[in-house]
mmCIF file of C-alpha atoms in Angstrom:
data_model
loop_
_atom_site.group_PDB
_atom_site.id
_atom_site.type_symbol
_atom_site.label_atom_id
_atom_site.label_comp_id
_atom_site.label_asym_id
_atom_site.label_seq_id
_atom_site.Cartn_x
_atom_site.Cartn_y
_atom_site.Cartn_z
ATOM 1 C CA UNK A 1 14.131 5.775 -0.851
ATOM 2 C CA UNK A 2 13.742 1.860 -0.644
ATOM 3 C CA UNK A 3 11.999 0.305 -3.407
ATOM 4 C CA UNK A 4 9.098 -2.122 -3.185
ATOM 5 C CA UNK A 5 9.177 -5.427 -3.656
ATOM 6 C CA UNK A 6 6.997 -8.757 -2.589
ATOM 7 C CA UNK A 7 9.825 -9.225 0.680
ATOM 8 C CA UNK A 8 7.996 -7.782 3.055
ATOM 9 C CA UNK A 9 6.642 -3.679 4.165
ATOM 10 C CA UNK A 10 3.693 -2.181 5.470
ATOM 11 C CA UNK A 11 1.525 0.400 4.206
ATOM 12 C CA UNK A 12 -0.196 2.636 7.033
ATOM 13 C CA UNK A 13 -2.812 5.231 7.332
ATOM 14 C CA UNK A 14 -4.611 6.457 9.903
ATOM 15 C CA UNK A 15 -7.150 7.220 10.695
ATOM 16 C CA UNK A 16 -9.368 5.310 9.074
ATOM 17 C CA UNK A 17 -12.480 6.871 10.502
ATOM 18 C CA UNK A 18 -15.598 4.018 10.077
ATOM 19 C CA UNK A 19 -19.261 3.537 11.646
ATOM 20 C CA UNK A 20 -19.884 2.150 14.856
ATOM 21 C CA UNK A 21 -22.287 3.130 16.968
ATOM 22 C CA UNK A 22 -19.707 6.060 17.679
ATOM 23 C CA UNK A 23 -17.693 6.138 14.722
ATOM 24 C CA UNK A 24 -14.183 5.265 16.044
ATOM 25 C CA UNK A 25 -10.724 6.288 14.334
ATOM 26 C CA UNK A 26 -8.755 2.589 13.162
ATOM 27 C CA UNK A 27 -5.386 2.238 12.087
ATOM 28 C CA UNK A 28 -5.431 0.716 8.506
ATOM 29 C CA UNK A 29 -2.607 -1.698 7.811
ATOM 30 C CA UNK A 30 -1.538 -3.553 3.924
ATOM 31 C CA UNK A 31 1.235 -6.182 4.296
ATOM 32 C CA UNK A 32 3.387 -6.100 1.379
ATOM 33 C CA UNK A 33 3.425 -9.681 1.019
ATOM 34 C CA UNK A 34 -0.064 -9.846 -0.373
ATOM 35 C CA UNK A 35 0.280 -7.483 -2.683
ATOM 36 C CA UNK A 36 -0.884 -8.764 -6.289
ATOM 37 C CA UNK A 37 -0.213 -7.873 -9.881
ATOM 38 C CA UNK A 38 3.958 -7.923 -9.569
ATOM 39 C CA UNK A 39 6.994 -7.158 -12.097
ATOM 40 C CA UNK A 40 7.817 -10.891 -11.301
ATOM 41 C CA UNK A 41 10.406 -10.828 -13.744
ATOM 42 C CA UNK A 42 12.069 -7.784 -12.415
ATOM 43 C CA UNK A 43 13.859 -9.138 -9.103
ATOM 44 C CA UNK A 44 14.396 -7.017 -5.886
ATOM 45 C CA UNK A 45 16.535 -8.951 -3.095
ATOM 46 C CA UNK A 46 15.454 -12.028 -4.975
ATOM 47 C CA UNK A 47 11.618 -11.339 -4.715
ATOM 48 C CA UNK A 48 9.038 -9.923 -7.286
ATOM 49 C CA UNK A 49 9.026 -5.777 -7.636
ATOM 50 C CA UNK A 50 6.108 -3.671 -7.143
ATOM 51 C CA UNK A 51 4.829 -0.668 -9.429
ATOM 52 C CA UNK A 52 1.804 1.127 -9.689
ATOM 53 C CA UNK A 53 -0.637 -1.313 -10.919
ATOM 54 C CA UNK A 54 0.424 -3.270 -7.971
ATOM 55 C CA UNK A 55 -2.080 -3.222 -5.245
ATOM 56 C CA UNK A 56 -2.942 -4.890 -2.039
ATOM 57 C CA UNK A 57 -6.386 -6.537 -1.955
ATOM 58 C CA UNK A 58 -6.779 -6.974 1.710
ATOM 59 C CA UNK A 59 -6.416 -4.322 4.542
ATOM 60 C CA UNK A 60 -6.199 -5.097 8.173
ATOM 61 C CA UNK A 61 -6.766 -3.198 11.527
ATOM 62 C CA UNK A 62 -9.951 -1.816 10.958
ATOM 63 C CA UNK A 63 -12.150 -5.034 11.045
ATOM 64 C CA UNK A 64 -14.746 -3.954 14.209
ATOM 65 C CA UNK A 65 -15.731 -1.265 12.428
ATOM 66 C CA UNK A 66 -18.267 -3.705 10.596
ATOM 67 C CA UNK A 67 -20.779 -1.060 9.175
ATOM 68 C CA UNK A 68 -17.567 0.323 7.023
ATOM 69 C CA UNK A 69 -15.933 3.121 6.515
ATOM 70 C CA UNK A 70 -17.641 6.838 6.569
ATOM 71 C CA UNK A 71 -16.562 7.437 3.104
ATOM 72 C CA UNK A 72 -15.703 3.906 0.982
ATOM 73 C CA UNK A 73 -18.483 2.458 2.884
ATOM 74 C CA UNK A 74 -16.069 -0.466 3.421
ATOM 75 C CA UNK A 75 -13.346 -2.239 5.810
ATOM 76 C CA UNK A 76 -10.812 -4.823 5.003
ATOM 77 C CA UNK A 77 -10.641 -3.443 1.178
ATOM 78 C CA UNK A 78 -7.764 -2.720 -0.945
ATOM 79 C CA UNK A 79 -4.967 -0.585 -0.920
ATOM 80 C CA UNK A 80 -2.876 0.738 -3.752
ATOM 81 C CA UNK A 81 -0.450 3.371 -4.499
ATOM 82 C CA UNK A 82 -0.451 6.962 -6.274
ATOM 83 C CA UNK A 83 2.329 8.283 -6.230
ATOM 84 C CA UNK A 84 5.799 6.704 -7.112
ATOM 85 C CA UNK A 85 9.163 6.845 -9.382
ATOM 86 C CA UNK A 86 7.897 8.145 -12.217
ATOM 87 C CA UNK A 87 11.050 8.270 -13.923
ATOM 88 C CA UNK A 88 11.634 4.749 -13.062
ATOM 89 C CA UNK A 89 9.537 2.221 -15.255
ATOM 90 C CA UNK A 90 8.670 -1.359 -14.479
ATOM 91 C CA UNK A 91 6.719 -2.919 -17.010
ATOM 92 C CA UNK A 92 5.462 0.295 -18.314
ATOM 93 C CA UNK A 93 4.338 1.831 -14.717
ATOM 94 C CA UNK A 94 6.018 3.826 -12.271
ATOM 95 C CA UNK A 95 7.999 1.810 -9.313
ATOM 96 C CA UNK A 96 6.651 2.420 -6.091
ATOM 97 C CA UNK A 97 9.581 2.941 -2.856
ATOM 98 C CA UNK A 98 9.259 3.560 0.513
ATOM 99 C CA UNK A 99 7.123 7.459 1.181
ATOM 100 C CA UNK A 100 4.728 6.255 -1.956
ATOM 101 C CA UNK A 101 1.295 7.636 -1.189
ATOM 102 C CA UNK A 102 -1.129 5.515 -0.921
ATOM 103 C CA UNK A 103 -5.458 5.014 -0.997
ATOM 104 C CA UNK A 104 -6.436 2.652 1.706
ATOM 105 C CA UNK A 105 -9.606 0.445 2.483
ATOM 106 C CA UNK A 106 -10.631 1.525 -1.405
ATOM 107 C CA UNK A 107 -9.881 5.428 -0.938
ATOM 108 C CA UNK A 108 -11.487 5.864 2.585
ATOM 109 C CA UNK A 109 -8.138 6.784 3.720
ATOM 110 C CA UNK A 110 -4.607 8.172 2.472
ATOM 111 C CA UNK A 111 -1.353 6.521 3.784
ATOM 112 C CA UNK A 112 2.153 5.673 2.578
ATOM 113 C CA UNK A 113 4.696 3.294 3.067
ATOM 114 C CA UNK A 114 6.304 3.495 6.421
ATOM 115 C CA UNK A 115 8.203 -0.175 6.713
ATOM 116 C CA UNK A 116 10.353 -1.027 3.694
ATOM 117 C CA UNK A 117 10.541 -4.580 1.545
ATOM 118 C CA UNK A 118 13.791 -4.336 1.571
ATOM 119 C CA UNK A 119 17.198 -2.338 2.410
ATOM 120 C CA UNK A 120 19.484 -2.746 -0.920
ATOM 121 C CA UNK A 121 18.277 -1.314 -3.413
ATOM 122 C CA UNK A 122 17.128 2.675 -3.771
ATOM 123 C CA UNK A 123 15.366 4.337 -5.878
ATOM 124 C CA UNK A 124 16.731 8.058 -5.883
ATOM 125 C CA UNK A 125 14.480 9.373 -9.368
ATOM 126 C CA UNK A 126 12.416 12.476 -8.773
#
């Protein structure tokens, strides 16, 4: 799979289930871009890579659900991934590639990666 990096991807999960008056199923989108901490000394296609301890700390898409979500009691919060490379070690943590589960809107809803940073490099490790 596609490793992350700060180029671009999207995390996505769905649905991200929060209350309205009838609580209404959201798509929950994290841009890679925004993601924050970064290896930014380990280089991807000339931008910063991600690992584990990288996470994103704003989620879009489920902003009119303003009462938050049924179980983070939350909208617009961070994302961050839980599964990776763990064979593959930037600064210490795991590297994180495209099909990385992820927690959404702080763990109201699981996701993964479905748009890559990137197409060069792959990360093949179990």
């Amino acid at each position: 799979m596609f490793a992350n990096c700060q180029l671009m991807g999207m995390d996505m999960a769905f649905p991200d289930v929060c209350k309205t008056p009838v609580p209404i199923p959201y798509p929950n989108m994290a841009l890679g871009p925004m993601a924050v901490p970064n290896a930014w000394n380990i280089l991807f296609m000339a931008m910063p890579a991600h690992n584990m301890a990288t996470t994103t700390p704003i989620t879009l898409g489920d902003q009119p659900g303003v009462l938050g979500g049924v179980v983070s009691q939350t909208f617009m919060q961070q994302s961050r991934h839980v599964t990776g490379a763990f064979t593959v070690l930037l600064k210490g943590t795991p590297a994180t590639r495209v099909t990385s589960i992820t927690v959404q809107n702080r763990c109201n809803m699981v996701g993964m990666r479905i748009v890559p940073s990137q197409f060069k490099v792959l990360m093949l490790a179990p």
